[in-house]
Short mmCIF file of C-alpha atoms in Angstrom, two decimals:
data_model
loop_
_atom_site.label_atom_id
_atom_site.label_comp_id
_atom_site.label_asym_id
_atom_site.label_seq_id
_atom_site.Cartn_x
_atom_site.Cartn_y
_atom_site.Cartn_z
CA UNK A 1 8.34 -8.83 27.21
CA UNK A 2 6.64 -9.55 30.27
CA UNK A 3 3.80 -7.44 30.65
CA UNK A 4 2.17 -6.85 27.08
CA UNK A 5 -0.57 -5.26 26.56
CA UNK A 6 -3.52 -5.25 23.60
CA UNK A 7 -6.21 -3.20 21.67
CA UNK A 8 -9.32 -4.79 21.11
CA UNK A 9 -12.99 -5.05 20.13
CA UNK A 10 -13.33 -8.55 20.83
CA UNK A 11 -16.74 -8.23 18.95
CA UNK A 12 -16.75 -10.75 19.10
CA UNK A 13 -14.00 -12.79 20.58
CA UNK A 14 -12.88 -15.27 17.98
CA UNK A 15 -10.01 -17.74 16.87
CA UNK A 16 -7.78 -15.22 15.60
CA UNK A 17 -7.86 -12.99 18.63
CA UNK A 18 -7.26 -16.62 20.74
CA UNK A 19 -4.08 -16.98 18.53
CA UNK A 20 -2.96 -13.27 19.79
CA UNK A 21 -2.98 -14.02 22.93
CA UNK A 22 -1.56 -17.43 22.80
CA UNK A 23 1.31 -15.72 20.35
CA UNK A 24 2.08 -13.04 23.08
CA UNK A 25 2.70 -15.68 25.86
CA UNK A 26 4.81 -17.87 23.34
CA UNK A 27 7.17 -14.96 23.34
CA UNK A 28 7.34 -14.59 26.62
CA UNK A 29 4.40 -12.22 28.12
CA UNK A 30 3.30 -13.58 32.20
CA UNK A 31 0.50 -11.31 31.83
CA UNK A 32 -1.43 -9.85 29.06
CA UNK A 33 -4.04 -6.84 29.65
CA UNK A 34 -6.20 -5.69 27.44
CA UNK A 35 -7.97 -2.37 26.39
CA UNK A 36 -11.64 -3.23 25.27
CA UNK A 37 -13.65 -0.98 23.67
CA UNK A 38 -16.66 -0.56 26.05
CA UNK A 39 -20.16 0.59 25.18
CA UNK A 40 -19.27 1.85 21.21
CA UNK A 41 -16.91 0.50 18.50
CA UNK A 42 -13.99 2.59 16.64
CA UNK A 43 -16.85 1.54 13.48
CA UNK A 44 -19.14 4.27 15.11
CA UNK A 45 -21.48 1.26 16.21
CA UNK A 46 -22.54 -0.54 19.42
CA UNK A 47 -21.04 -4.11 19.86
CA UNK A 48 -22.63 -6.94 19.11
CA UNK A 49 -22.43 -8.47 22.74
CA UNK A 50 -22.50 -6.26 25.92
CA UNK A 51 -19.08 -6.09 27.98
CA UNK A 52 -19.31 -8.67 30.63
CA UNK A 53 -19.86 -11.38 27.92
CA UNK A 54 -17.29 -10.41 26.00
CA UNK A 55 -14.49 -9.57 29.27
CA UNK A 56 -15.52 -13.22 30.12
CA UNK A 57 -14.83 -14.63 26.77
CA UNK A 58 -11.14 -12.77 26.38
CA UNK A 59 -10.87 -13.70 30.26
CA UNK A 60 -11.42 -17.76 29.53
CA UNK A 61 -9.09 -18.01 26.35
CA UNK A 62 -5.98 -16.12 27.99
CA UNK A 63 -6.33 -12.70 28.84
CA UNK A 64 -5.27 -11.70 32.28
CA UNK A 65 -6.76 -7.83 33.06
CA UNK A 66 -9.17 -6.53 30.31
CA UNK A 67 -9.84 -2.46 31.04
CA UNK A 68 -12.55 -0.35 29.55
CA UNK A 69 -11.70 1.24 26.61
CA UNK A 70 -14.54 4.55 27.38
CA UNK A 71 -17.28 4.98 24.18
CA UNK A 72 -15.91 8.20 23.40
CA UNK A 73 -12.07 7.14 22.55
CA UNK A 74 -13.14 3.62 21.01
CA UNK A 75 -15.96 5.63 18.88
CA UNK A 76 -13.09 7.53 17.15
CA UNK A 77 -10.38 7.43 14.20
CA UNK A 78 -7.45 5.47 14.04
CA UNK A 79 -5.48 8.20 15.91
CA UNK A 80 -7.67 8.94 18.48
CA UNK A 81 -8.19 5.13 19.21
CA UNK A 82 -4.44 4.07 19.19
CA UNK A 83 -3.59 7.32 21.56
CA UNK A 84 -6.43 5.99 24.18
CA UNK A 85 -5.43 2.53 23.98
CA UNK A 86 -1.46 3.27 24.10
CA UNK A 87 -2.37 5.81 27.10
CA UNK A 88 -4.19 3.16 29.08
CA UNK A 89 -1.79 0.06 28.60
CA UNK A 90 1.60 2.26 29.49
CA UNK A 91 -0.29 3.37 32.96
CA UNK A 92 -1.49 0.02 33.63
CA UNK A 93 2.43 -1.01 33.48
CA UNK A 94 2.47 -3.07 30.15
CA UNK A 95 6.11 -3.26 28.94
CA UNK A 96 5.02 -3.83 25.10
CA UNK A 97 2.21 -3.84 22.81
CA UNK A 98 0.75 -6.50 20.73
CA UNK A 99 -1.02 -6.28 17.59
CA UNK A 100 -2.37 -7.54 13.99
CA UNK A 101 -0.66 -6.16 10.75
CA UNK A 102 -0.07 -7.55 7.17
CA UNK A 103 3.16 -6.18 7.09
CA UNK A 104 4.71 -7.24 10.94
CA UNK A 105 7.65 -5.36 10.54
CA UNK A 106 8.51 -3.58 13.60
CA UNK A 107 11.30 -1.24 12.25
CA UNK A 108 9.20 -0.24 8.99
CA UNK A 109 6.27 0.38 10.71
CA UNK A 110 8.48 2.46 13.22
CA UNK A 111 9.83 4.30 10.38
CA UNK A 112 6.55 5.60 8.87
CA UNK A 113 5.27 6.50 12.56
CA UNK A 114 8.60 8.83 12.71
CA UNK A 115 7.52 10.07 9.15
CA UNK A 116 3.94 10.94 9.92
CA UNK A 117 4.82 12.81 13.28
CA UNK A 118 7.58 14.94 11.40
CA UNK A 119 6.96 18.54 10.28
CA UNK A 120 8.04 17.92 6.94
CA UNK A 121 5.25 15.06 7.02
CA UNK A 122 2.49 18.05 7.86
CA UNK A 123 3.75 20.42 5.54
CA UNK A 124 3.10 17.98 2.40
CA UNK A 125 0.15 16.92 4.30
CA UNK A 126 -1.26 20.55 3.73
CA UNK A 127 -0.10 20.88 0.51
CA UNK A 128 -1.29 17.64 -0.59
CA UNK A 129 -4.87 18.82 0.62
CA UNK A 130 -4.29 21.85 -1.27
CA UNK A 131 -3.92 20.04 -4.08
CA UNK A 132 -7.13 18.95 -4.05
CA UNK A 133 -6.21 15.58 -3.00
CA UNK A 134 -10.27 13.54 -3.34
CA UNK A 135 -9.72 12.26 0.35
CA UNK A 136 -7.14 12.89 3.44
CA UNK A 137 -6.15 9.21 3.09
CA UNK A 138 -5.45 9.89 -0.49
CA UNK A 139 -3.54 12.82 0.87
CA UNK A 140 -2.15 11.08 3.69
CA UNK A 141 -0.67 8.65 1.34
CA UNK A 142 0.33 11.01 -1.22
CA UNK A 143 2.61 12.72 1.50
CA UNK A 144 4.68 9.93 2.59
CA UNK A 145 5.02 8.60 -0.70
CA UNK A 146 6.78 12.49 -1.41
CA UNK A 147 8.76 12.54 1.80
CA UNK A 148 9.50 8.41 2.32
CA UNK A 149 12.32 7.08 0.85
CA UNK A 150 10.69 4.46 -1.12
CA UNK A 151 7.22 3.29 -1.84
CA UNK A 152 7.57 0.85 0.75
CA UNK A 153 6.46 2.78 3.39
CA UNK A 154 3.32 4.27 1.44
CA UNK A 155 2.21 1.11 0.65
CA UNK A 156 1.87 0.04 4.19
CA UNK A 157 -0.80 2.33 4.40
CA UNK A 158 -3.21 1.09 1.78
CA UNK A 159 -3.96 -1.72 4.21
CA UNK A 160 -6.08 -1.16 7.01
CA UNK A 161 -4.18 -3.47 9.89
CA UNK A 162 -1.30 -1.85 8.99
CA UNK A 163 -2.78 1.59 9.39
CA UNK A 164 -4.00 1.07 12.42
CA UNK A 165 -0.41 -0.06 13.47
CA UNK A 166 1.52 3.12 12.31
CA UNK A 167 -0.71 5.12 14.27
CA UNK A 168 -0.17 2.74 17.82
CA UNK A 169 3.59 3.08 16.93
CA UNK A 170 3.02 6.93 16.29
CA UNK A 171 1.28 7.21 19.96
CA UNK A 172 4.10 5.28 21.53
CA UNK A 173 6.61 7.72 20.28
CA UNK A 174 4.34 10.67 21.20
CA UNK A 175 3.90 9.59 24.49
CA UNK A 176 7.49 8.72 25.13
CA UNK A 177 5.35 5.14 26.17
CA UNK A 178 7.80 2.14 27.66
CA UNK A 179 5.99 0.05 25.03
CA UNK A 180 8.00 -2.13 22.63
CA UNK A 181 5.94 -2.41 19.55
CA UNK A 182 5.28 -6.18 18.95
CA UNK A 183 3.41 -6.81 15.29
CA UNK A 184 2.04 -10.45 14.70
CA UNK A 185 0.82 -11.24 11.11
CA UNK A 186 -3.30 -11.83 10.99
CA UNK A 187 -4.21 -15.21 10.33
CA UNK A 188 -6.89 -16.11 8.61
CA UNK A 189 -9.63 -13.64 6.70
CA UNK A 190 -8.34 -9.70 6.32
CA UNK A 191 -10.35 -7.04 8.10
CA UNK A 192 -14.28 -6.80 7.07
CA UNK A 193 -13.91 -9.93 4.64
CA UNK A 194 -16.27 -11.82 4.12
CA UNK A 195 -16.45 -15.50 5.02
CA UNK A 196 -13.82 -17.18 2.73
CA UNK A 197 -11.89 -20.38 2.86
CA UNK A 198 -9.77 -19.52 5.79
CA UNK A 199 -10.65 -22.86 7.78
CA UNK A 200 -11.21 -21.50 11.36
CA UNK A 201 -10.37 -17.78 11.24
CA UNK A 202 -13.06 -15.18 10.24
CA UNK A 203 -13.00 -11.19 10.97
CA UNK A 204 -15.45 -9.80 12.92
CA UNK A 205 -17.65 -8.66 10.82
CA UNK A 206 -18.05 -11.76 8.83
CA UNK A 207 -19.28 -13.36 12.22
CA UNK A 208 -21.34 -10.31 13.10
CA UNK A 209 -22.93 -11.04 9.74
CA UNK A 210 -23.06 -14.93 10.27
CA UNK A 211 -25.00 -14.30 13.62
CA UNK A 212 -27.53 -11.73 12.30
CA UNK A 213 -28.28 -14.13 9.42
CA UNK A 214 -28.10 -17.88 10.95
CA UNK A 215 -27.89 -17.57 15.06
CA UNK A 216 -25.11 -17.45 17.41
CA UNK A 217 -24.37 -21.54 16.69
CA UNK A 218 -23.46 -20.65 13.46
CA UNK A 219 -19.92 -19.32 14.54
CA UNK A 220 -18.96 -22.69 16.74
CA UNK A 221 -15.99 -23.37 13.59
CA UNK A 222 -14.76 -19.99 14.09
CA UNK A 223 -14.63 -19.07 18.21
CA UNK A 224 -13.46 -20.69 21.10
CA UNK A 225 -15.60 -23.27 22.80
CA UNK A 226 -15.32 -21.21 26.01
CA UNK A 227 -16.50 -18.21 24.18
CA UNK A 228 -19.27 -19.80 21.70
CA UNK A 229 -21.42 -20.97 25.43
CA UNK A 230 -21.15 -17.45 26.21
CA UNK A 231 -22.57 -16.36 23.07
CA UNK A 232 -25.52 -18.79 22.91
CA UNK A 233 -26.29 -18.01 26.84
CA UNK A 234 -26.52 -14.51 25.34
CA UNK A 235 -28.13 -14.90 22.50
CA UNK A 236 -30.98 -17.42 25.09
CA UNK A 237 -31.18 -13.88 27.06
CA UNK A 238 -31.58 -11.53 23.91
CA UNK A 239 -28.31 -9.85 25.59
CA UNK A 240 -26.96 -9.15 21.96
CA UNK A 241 -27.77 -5.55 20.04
CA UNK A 242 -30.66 -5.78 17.34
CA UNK A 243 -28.97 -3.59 14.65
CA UNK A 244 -32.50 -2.32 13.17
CA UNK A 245 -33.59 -1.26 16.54
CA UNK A 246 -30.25 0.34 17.02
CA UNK A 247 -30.62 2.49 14.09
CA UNK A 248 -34.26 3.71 14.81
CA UNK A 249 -33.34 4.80 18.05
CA UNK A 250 -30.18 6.68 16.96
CA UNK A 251 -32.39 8.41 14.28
CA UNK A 252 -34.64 9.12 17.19
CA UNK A 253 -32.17 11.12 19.28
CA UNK A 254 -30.80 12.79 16.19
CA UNK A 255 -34.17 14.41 15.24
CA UNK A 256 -34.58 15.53 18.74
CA UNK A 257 -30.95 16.85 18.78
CA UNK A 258 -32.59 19.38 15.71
CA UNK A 259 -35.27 21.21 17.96
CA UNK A 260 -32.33 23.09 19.65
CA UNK A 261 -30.26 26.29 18.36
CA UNK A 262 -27.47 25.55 16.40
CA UNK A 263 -27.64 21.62 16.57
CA UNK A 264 -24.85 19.70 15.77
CA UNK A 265 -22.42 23.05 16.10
CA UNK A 266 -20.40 21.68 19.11
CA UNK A 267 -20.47 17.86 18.03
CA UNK A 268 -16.84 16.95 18.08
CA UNK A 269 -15.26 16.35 14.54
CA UNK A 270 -17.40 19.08 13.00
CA UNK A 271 -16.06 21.64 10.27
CA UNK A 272 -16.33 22.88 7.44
CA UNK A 273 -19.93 22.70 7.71
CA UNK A 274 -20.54 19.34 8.35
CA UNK A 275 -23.33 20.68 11.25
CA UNK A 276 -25.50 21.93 8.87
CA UNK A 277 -24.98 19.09 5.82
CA UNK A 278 -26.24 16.35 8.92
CA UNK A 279 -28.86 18.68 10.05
CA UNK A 280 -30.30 18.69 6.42
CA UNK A 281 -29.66 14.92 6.28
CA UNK A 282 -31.46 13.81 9.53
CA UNK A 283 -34.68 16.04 8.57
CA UNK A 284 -34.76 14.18 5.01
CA UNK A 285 -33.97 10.87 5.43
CA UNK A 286 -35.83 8.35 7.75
CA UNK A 287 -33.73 5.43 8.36
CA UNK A 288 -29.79 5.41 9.22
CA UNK A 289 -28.72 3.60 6.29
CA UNK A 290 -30.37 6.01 4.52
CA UNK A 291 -28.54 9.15 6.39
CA UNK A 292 -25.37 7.73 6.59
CA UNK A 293 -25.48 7.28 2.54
CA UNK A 294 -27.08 10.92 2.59
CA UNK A 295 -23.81 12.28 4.28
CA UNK A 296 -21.13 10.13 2.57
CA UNK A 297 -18.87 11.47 -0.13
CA UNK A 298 -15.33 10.89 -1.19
CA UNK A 299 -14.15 13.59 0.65
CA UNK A 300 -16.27 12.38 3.99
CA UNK A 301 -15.98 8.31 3.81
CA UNK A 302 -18.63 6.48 5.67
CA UNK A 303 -17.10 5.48 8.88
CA UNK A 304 -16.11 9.19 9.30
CA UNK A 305 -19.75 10.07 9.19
CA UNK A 306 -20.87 6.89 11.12
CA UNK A 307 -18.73 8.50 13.90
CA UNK A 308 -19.86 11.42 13.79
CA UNK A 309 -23.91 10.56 13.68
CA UNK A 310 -23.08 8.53 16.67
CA UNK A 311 -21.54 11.40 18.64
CA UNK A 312 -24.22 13.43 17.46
CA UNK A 313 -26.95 11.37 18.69
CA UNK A 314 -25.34 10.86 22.14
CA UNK A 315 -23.96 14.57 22.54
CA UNK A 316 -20.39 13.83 22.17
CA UNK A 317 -18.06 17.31 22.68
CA UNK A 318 -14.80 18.14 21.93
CA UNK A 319 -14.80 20.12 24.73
CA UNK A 320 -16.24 17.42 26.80
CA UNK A 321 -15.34 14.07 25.52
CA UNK A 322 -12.12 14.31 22.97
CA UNK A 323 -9.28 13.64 25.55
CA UNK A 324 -7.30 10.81 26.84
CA UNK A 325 -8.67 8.30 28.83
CA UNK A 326 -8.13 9.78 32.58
CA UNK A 327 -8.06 6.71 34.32
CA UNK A 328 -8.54 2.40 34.07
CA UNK A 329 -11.79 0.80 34.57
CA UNK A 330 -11.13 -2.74 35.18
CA UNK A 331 -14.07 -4.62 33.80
CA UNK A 332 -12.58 -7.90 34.71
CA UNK A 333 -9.29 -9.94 35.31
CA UNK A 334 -7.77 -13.37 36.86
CA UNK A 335 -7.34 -12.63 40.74
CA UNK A 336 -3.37 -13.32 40.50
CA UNK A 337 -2.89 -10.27 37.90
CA UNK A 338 -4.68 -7.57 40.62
CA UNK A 339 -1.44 -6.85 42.30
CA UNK A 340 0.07 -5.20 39.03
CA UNK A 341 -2.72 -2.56 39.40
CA UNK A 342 -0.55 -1.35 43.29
CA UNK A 343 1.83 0.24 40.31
CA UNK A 344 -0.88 1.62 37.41
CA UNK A 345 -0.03 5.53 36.71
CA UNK A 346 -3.54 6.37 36.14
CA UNK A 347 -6.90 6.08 39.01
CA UNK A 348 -7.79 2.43 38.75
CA UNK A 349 -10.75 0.47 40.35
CA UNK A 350 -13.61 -1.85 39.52
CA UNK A 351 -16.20 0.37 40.72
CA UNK A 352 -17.13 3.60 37.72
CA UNK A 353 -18.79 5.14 40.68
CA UNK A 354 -15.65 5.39 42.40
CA UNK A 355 -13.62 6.80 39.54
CA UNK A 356 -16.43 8.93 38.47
CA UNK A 357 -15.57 10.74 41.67
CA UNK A 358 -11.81 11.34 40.77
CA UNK A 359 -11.80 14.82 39.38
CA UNK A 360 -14.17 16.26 36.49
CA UNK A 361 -12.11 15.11 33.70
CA UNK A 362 -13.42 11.42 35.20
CA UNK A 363 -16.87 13.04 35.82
CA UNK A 364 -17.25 14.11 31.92
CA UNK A 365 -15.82 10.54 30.46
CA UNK A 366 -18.37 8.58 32.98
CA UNK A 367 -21.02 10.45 31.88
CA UNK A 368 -20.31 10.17 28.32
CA UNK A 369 -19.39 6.01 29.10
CA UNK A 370 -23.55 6.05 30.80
CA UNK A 371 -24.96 7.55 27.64
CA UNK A 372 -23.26 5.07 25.14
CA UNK A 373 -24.03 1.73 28.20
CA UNK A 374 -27.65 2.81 28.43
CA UNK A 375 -27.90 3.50 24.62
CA UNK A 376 -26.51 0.00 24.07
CA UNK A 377 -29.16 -1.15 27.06
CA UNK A 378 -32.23 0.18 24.79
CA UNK A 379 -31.01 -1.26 21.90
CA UNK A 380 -30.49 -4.97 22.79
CA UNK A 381 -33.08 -8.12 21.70
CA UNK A 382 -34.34 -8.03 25.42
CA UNK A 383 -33.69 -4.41 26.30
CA UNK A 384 -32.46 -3.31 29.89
CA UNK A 385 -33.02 -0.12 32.09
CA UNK A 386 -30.96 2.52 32.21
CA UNK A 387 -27.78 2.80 34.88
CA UNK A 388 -26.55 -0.47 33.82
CA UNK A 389 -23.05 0.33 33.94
CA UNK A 390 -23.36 0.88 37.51
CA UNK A 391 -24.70 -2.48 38.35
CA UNK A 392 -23.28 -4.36 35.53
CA UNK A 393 -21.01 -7.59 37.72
CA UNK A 394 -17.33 -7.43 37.23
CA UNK A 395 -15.94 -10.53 35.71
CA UNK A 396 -13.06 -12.19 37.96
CA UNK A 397 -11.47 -15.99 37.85
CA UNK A 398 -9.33 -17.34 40.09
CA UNK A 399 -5.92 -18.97 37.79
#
């Protein structure tokens, strides 16, 4: 491994993610580029902290090149979000990937990527659902536990790391990507726990929750010290998302989304009448929380619909916005990685202007990237004007 390359929120940066990176070079990576989710979150949310605080924080505690991962592939499921990221890292020239898992166990977690893309695996898929399995993950589950040769590989998919894994191991294979799947155990607090006695470590969300309740000094014994002045230099600026704000406004553009014909129809993800079940539920309820709780049901969990009243609100389209990512946005990087870019397999530049330009697959995923930034803008402490993205300053040390 020289090259690795990893998936990430970074919202926000913390001590675990600081151990990933430091873990990849102990085994050997030069360079380490990472695919960021930029504008919207794979929790069908905005971040926390816009992108060039959070590039700068992943920047100053190891990270060498740190692309745009665009709002409409990092607002998505696990598959869509491990097929954008794995797309992006193999064209940038990465040589493996690096990520979390509770079970870091290359070959298993290779063997139940093999088992999901099979036929046989989508045959007992269907049938499962036929069944009347009470969710796809139940059904999911239920398949490979028929079809896998022990319970083994089931199990890894009752934990949500893990999940997420299988399905960057099932895009490498898809993809035929030169990526050698590197797992690392998490350290510290498991995905959306709560704060705990893990000494330093804490997810995301637990610090997400820390800020909103006690202030962006509250998280110094969890993050960097690099990354903890960026966050109160933020915080000083109001450049961090009020939550409450967020959610008024995205009720907002749902409600006007219901004056036209047929709203909702094309919103990618719909079926089975989900158009018409959110069209009821935005009319009715007047807060998100309220909506989102509205629309929720065993068979629809809640970050499916969170998702999905996000895309709604910012006119997300399959037929616009559910593709790969066609090209790399480099929000920031150390001046002695730039050369790797002379090789990258996809358009790659600093400037979204520039790729915007590319072709119209580029046009529709820049436009869809401006809608999420200048959603995000609005919906800050200290709100910004639109066009951000455009003008927002790309983050670049020297080593």
């Amino acid at each position: 491994m020289k090259f690795a390359g990893i998936i990430a929120e970074y919202d926000p940066f913390h001590n675990g993610h600081a151990w990933q990176l430091a873990a990849a070079r102990r085994l050997g990576a030069q360079w380490v580029a990472v695919a960021m989710s930029c504008g919207l979150t794979q929790r069908g949310a905005l971040p926390l902290l816009p992108e060039p605080v959070r590039v700068e924080a992943a920047l100053k505690c190891g990270a060498d090149l740190v692309f745009a991962l665009p709002a409409p592939c990092a607002c998505a499921g696990a598959e869509a979000f491990a097929r954008a990221g794995v797309r992006m890292l193999a064209a940038a020239g990465c040589d493996a990937l690096v990520f979390g898992a509770e079970t870091p166990d290359s070959e298993q977690l290779m063997a139940a990527a093999q088992l999901l893309n099979s036929e046989e695996y989508r045959r007992e898929l269907k049938a499962q659902l036929a069944a009347g399995a009470r969710s796809f993950a139940a059904a999911r589950q239920g398949a490979v536990q028929a079809l896998g040769p022990d319970s083994s590989l089931a199990a890894l998919l009752d934990k949500p790391n893990n999940n997420l894994a299988v399905e960057y191991c099932r895009a490498i294979l898809e993809q035929n990507a030169a990526l050698t799947p590197v797992p690392l155990p998490r350290q510290g607090a498991d995905h959306g726990q709560a704060l705990t006695d893990h000494g330093c470590y804490a997810s995301a969300s637990a610090l997400r929750t820390l800020w909103a309740q006690q202030g962006a000094a509250a998280l110094e014994p969890f993050v960097p010290a690099a990354a903890l002045e960026l966050y109160r230099q933020a915080e000083a600026a109001g450049q961090y998302t009020d939550f409450e704000a967020a959610g008024r406004c995205q009720l907002a553009l749902l409600r006007a989304a219901c004056r036209g014909p047929e709203p909702f129809a094309a919103v990618r993800g719909v079926s089975e009448g989900l158009e018409h079940r959110l069209e009821n539920g935005v009319r009715q309820c007047t807060t998100l929380p309220q909506l989102l709780d509205a629309l929720t049901t065993v068979r629809y969990p809640r970050a499916r619909m969170r998702r999905l009243a996000m895309d709604a609100a910012l006119g997300f389209t399959a037929a616009g916005t559910d593709s790969l990512p066609p090209y790399l946005h480099l929000l920031g990087g150390r001046k002695s990685a730039l050369p790797l870019l002379k090789n990258a397999a996809l358009p790659a530049a600093a400037s979204l202007a520039k790729l915007e330009k590319q072709d119209a697959a580029c046009a529709h995923m820049v436009q869809a990237q401006m809608a999420a930034s200048d959603f995000g803008a609005l919906c800050r402490k200290t709100a910004a004007p639109m066009g951000e993205i455009y003008r927002q300053k790309n983050i670049f040390l020297t080593d």
